[in-house]
Coordinates of C-alpha atoms in Angstrom, one line a residue:
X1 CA 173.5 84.1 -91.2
X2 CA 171.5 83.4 -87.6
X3 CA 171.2 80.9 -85.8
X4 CA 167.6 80.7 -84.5
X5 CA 165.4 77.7 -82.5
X6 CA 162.2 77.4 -81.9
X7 CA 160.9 75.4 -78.7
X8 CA 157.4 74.0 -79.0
X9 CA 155.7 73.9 -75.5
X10 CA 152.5 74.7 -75.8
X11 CA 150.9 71.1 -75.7
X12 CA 148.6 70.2 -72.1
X13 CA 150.6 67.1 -71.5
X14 CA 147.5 64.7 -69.9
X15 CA 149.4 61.9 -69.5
X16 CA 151.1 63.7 -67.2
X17 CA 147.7 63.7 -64.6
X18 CA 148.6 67.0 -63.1
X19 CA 147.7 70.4 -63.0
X20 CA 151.2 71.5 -63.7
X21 CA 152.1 71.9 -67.5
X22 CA 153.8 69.1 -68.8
X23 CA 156.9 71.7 -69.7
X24 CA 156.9 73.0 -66.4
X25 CA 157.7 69.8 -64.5
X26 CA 161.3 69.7 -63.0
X27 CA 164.4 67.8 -63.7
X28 CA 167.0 68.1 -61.0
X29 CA 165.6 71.4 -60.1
X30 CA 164.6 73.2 -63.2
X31 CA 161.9 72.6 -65.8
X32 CA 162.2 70.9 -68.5
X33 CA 161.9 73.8 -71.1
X34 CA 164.2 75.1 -69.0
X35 CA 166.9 72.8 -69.3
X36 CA 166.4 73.0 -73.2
X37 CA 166.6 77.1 -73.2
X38 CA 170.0 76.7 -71.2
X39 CA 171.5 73.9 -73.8
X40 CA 170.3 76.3 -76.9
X41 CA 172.3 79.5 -74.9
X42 CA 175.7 77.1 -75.3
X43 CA 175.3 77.2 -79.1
X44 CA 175.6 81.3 -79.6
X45 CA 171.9 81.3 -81.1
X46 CA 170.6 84.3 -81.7
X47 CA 167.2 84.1 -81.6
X48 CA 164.9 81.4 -79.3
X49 CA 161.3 81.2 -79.7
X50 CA 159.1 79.8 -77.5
X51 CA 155.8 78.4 -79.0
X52 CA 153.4 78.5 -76.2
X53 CA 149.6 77.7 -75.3
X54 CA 148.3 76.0 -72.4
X55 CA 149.9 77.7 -69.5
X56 CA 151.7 80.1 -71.4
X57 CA 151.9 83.0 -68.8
X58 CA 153.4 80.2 -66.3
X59 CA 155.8 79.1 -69.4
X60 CA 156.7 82.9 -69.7
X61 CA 157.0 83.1 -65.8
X62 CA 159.4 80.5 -66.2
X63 CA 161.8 81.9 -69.4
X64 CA 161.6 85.4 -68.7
X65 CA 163.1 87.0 -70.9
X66 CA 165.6 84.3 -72.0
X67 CA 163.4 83.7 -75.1
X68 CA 160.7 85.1 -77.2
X69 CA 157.2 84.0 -77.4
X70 CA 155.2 82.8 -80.0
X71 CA 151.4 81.5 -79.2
X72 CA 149.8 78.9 -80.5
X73 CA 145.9 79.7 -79.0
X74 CA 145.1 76.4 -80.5
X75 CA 146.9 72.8 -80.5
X76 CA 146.9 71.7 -84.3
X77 CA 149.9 70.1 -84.6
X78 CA 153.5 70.7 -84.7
X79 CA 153.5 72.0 -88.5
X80 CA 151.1 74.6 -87.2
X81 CA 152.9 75.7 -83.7
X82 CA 156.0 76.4 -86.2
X83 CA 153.8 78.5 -88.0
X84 CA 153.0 80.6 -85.3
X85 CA 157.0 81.9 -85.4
X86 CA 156.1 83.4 -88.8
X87 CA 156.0 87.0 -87.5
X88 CA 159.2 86.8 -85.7
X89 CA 161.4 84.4 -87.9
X90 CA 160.0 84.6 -91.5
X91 CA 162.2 86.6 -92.7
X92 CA 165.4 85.4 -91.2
X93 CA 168.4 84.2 -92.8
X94 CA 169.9 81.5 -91.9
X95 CA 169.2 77.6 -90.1
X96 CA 165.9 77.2 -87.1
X97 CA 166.7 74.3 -85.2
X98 CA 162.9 73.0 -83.8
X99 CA 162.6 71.0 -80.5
X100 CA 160.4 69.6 -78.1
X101 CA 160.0 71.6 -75.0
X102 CA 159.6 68.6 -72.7
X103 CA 163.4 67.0 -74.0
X104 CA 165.1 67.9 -71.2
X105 CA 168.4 65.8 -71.8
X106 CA 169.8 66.7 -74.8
X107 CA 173.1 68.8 -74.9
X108 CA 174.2 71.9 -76.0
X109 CA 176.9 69.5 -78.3
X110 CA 174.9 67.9 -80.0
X111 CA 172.6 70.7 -81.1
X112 CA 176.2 72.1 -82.5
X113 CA 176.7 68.8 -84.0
X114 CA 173.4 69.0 -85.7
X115 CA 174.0 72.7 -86.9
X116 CA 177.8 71.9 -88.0
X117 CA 176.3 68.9 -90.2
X118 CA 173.2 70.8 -91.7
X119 CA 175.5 73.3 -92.8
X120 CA 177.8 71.5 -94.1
X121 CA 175.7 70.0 -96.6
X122 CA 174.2 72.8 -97.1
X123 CA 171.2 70.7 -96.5
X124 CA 167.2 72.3 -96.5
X125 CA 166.5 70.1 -93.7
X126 CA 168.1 68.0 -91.5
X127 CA 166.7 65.4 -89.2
X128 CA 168.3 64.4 -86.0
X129 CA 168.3 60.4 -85.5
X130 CA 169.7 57.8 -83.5
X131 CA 169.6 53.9 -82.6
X132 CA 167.2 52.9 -80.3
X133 CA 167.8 49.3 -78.9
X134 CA 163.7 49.3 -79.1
X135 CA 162.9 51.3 -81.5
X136 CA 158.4 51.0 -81.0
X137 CA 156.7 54.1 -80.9
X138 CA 159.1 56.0 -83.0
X139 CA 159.1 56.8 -86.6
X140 CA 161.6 54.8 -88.4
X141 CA 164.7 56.9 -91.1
X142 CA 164.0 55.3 -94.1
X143 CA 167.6 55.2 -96.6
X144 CA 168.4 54.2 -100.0
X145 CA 171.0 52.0 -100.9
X146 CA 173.3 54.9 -100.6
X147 CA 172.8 56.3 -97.4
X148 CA 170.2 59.2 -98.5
X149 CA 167.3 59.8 -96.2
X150 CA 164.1 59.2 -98.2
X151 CA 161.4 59.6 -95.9
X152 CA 159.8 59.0 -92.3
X153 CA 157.7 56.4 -91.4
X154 CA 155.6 56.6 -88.4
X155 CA 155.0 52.9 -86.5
X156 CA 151.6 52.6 -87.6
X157 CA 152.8 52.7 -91.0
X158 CA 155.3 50.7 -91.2
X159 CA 156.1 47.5 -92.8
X160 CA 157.6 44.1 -91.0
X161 CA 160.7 45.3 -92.7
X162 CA 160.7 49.1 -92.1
X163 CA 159.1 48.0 -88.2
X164 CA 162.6 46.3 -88.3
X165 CA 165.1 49.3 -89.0
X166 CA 166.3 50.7 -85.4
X167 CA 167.1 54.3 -86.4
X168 CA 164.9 56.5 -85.4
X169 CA 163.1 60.3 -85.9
X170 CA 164.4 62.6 -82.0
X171 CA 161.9 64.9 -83.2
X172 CA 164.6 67.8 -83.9
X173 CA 165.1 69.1 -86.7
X174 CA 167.3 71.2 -88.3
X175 CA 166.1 73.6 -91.5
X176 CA 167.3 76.0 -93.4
X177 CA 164.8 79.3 -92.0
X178 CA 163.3 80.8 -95.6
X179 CA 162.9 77.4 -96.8
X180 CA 161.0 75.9 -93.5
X181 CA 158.4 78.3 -93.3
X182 CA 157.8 78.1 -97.7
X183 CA 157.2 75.0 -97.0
X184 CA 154.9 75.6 -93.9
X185 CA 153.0 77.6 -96.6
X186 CA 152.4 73.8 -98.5
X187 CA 151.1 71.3 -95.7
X188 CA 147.8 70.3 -94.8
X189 CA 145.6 68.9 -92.6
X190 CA 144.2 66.1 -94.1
X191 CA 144.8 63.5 -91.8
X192 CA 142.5 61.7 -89.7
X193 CA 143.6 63.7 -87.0
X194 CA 142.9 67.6 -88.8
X195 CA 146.0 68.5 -87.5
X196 CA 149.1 70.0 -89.3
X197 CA 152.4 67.9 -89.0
X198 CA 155.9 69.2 -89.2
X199 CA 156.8 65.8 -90.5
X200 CA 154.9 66.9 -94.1
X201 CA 157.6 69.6 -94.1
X202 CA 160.4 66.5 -95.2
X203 CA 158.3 65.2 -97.4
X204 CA 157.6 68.5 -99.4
X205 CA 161.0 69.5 -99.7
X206 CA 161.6 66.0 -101.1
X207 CA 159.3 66.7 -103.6
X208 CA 161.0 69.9 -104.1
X209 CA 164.3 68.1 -104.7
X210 CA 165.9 70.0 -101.7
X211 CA 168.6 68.4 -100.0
X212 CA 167.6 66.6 -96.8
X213 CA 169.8 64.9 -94.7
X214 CA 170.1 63.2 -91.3
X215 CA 172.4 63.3 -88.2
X216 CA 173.1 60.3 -86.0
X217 CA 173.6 61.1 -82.8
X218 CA 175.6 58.5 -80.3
X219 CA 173.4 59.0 -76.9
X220 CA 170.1 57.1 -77.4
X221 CA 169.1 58.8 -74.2
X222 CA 169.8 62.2 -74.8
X223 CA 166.9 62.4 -77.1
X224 CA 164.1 61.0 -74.6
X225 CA 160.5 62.8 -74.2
X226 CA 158.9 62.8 -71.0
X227 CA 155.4 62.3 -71.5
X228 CA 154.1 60.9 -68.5
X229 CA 155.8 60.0 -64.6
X230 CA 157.5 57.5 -65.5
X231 CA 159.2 59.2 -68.3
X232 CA 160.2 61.7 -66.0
X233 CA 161.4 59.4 -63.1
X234 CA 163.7 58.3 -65.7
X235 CA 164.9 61.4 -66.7
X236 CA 165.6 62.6 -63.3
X237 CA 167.9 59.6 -62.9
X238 CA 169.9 60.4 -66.0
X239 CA 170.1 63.7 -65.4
X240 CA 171.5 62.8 -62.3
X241 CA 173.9 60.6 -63.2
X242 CA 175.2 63.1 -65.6
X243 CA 175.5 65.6 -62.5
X244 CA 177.0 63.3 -60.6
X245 CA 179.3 62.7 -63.4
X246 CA 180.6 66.0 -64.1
X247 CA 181.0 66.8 -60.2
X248 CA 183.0 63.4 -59.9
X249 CA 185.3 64.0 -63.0
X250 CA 185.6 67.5 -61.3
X251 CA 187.5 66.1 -58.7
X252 CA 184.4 65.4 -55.8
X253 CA 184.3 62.4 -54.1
X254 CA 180.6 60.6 -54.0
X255 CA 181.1 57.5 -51.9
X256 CA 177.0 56.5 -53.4
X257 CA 176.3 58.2 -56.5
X258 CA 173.6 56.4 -56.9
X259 CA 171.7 57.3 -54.1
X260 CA 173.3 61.2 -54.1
X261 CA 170.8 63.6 -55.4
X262 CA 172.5 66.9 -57.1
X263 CA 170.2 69.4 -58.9
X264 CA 171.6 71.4 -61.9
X265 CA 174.2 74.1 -61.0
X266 CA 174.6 73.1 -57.5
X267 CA 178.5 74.0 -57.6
X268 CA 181.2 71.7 -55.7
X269 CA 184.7 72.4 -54.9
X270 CA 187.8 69.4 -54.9
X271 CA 188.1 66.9 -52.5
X272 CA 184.8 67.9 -50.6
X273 CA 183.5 63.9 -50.1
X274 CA 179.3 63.7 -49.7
X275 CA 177.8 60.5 -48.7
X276 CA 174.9 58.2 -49.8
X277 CA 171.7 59.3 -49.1
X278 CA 172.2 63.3 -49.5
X279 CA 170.5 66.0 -51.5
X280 CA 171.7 69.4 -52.5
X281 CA 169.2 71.9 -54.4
X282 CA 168.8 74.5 -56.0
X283 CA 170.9 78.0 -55.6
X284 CA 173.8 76.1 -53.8
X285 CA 177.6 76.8 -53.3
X286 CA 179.8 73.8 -51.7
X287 CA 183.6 74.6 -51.2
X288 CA 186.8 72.4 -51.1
X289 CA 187.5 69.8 -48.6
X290 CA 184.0 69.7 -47.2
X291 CA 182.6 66.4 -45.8
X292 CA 179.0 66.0 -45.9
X293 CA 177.3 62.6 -44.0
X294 CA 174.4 60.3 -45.1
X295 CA 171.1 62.1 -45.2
X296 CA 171.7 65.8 -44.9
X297 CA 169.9 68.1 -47.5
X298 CA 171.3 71.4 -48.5
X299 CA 169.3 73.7 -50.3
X300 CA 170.1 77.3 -52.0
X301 CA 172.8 77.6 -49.1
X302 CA 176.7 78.5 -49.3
X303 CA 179.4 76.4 -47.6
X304 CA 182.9 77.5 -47.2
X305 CA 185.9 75.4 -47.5
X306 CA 186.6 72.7 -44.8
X307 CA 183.0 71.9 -43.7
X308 CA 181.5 69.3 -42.1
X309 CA 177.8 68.7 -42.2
X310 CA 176.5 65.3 -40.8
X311 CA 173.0 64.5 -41.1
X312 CA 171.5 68.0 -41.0
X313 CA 169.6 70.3 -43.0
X314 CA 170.5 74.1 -44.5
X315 CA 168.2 76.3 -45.9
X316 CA 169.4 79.5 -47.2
X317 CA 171.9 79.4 -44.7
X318 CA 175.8 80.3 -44.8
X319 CA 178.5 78.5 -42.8
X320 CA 182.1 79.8 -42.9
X321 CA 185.4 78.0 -43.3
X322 CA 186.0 75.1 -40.4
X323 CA 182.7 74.8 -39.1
X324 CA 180.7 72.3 -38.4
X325 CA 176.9 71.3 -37.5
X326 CA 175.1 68.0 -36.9
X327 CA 174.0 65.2 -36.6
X328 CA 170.2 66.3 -36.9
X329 CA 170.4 69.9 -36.5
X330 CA 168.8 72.4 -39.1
X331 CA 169.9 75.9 -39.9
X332 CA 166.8 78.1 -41.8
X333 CA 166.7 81.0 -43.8
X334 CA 169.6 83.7 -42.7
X335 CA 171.2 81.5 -40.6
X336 CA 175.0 82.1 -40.8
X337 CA 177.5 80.3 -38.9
X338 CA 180.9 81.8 -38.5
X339 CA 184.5 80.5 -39.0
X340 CA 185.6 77.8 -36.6
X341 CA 182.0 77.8 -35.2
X342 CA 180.3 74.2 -34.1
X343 CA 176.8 73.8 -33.9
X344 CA 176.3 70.0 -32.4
X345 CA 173.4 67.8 -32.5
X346 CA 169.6 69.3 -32.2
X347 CA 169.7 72.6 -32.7
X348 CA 167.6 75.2 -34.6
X349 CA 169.0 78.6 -35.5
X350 CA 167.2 81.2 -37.9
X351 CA 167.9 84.4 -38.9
X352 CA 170.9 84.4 -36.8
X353 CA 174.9 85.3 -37.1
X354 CA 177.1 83.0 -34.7
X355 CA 180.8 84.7 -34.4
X356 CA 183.8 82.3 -34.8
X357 CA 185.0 80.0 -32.4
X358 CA 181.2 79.6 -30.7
X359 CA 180.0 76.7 -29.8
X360 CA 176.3 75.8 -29.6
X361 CA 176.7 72.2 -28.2
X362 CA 172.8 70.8 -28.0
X363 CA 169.2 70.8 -28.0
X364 CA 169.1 74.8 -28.3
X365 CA 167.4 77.4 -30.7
X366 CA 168.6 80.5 -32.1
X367 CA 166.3 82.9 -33.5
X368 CA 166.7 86.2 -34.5
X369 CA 169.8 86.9 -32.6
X370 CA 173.8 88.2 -33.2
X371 CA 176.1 86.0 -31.1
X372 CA 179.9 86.9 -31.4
X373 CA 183.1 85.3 -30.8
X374 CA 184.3 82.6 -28.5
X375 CA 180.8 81.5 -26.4
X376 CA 179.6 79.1 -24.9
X377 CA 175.9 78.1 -25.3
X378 CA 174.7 75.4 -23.3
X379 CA 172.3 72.7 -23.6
X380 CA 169.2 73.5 -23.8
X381 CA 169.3 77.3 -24.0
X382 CA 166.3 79.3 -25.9
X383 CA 166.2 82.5 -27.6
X384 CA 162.3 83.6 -26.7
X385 CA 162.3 86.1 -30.0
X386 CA 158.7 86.0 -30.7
X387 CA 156.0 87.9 -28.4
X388 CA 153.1 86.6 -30.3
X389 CA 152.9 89.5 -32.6
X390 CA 156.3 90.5 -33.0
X391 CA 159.9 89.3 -33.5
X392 CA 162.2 90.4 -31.3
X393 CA 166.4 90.3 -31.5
X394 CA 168.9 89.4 -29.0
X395 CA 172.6 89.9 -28.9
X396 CA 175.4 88.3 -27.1
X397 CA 179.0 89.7 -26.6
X398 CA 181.9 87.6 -26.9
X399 CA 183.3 85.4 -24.8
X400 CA 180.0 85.0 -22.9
X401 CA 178.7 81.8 -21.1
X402 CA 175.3 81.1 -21.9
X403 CA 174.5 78.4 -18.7
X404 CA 172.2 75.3 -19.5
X405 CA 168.4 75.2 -20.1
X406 CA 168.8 79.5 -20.2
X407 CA 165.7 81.6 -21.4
X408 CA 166.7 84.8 -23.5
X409 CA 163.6 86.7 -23.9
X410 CA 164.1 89.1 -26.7
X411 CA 164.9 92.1 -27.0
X412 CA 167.4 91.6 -24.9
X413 CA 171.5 92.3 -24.7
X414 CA 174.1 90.3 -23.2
X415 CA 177.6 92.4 -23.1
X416 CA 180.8 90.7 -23.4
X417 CA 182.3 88.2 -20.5
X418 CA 179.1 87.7 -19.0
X419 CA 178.1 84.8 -17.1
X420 CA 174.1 83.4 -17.5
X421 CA 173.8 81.1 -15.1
X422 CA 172.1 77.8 -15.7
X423 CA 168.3 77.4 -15.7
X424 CA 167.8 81.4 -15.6
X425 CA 165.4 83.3 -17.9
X426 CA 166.6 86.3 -18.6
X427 CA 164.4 89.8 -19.5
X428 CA 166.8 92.4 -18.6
X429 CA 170.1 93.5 -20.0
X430 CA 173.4 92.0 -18.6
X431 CA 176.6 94.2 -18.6
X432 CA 180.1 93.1 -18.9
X433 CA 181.5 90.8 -16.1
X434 CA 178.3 90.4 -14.6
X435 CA 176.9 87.2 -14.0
X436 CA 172.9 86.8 -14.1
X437 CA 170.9 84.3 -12.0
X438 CA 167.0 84.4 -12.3
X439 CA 165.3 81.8 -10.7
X440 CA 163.9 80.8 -7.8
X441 CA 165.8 79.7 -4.6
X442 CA 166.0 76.0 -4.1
X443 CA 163.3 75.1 -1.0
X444 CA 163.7 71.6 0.5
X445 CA 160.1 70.7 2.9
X446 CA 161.8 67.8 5.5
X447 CA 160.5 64.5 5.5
X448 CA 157.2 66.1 2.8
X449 CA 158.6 62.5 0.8
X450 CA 157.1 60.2 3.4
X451 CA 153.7 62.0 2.6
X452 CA 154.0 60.3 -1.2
X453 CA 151.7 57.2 -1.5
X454 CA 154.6 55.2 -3.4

């Protein structure tokens, strides 16, 4: 017996007003049929299909091969995008769950919860439900007096007293395979919309005297659409908070969760403390004992143990256990900073290695250069790496002093225990122990100040 799913996202999404497709908008960094593909993997499923349509070679883009793909060429209705599986899952033994693409928030437990209690019935179908403390909109679970799901109402349908019931249809279901897509075989479009409706699948297996059943799940939350912006600011914030949970519980200290803005598998070691106002995306590695200040932003970047970032920003950039950058400095892409290395307030380095025990104190830029161990780099010190055309690299021994408001025009080498004096720009090579001066000699014109008209 498999376990299967099928994930319908082949809908437009309009309310959405964008060009993007409603499945591909993000929630804490990934989209939201990506976030339900990653739940579904939890479960040991065996097979996921993807029902796609508009934007389906973005929707594919996005999966790879994570899933397979089913496509519906035109919208008419859930009942019929669960058709389109036919080919793939017809023949299958064993229980399909069916969800919405654009659910971003439910869990990988309580789709096991939902299998678990299907099969234990040994249920045809099985709807997923919960309490809504406002339950408009959503179709209401309609019981007998014993507790036996009967049927679902849609709002529009409803009576005073049914309007009045607060448990209500998540849209997931849970079916036994053969017998879902027999009863595909029965629906119909005649509805005033000409579409067909997975919903008639319940009722027809009622008919049938199958066994239907219904799950409650305890998270209201878990089970919300996002339709439009709103929707997904919303979801962003309780995906966060769930983040920010986890990471907490983990043994991270967040002195402002609420204002602390972690995507989806950012990882964070113990006892690293990150302050209000931060964000950390995508691809990103955080260590132990790391201390992170208001404001900083940290994307797809790895940080070592012991740490300190204040108010600065990485981008695919490495720093190395006990070093430290900030405030208002910004490493870019290949930028790795070294063990014991500080990097103080204003500075830019890109593509560049910085050996330990360096210190790059302010207002400089580092481009396309190696640096090793131990130097000093002044205030206000360039690395020239770019000709207009090309980039160029320079490298620096170690121990080197790199004097104040230096020019290193690339390519250029500066050998170990060399001296740059201040205000120099440098085009040629310096060997070891030498020290290079190149600018011009100080001239002092007597009295030229009386000249001045202040």
């Amino acid at each position: 017996m498999k376990r299967n799913a099928i994930i319908l996202a082949a809908g437009k999404g309009t309310r959405m007003r964008s060009k993007l497709y409603k499945v591909l908008h993000q929630v804490c960094g990934k989209t939201m049929v990506e976030h339900v593909v990653t739940q579904l993997e939890k479960t040991d499923i065996d097979n996921i299909i993807t029902i796609v349509g508009f934007g389906a070679e973005a929707v594919k883009k996005a999966l790879g091969n994570r899933t397979q793909f089913a496509l519906q060429s035109q919208q008419l209705g859930t009942g019929h995008a669960v058709m389109q599986a036919q080919n793939l899952l017809g023949d299958v033994d064993g229980e399909t769950i069916v969800v919405s693409g654009d659910t971003p928030l439910f869990t990988a437990d309580t789709f096991n919860k939902l299998f678990e209690y299907h099969e234990q019935h040994h249920a045809a179908a099985t709807i997923l439900t919960s309490v809504a403390p406002d339950p408009t909109g959503y179709g209401r679970i309609i019981r007998n007096e014993v507790g036996i799901v009967e049927r679902i109402v849609e709002q529009k349908d409803a009576t005073p007293e049914e309007q009045a019931i607060h448990e209500i249809n998540t849209g997931v279901y849970c079916f036994n395979n053969k017998k879902l897509f027999a009863a595909l075989k029965k629906i119909n479009n005649n509805n005033a919309q000409g579409e067909y409706y997975l919903t008639d699948v319940i009722e027809i297996m009622k008919h049938d005297h199958e066994v239907v059943t219904a799950y409650k799940m305890d998270n209201f939350d878990e089970s919300m659409g996002v339709n439009d912006r709103v929707a997904l600011a919303r979801a962003n914030k309780l995906m966060r908070q769930r983040i920010n949970n986890q990471l907490m519980k983990s043994g991270v200290t967040m002195l402002d969760p609420e204002t602390t803005y972690i995507d989806d598998g950012v990882e964070i070691g113990q006892d690293t403390v990150i302050e209000g106002g931060v964000v950390i995306k995508g691809h990103t590695k955080i260590g132990a004992d790391c201390y992170i200040t208001a404001h900083s932003r940290i994307v797809d970047s790895t940080i070592h143990d012991h740490v300190t970032i204040t108010s600065s920003t990485l981008q695919e950039a490495e720093m190395h256990e006990g070093s430290d950058i900030g405030p208002n400095s910004h490493l870019r892409p290949q930028a790795e900073i070294g063990p014991k290395v500080h990097i103080g307030n204003f500075c830019e380095v890109k593509k560049a290695y910085i050996g330990e025990g360096t210190k790059v104190g302010h207002l400089t830029y580092i481009g396309n250069a190696t640096l090793g161990k131990n130097i000093n780099v002044g205030c206000g010190v360039v690395f020239v790496n770019y000709d207009g055309t090309n980039k160029h690299h320079t490298n620096v021994g170690d121990h080197a002093f790199i004097g104040s408001n230096s020019n290193l025009v690339a390519p250029v080498n500066i050998a170990d225990n060399s001296f740059i004096a201040a205000g120099s720009t440098i085009t040629d090579s310096v060997e070891e122990y030498d020290m290079a001066i190149a600018r011009a000699r100080q001239v002092n014109k007597e009295n030229y100040a009386k000249k001045l008209p202040w």
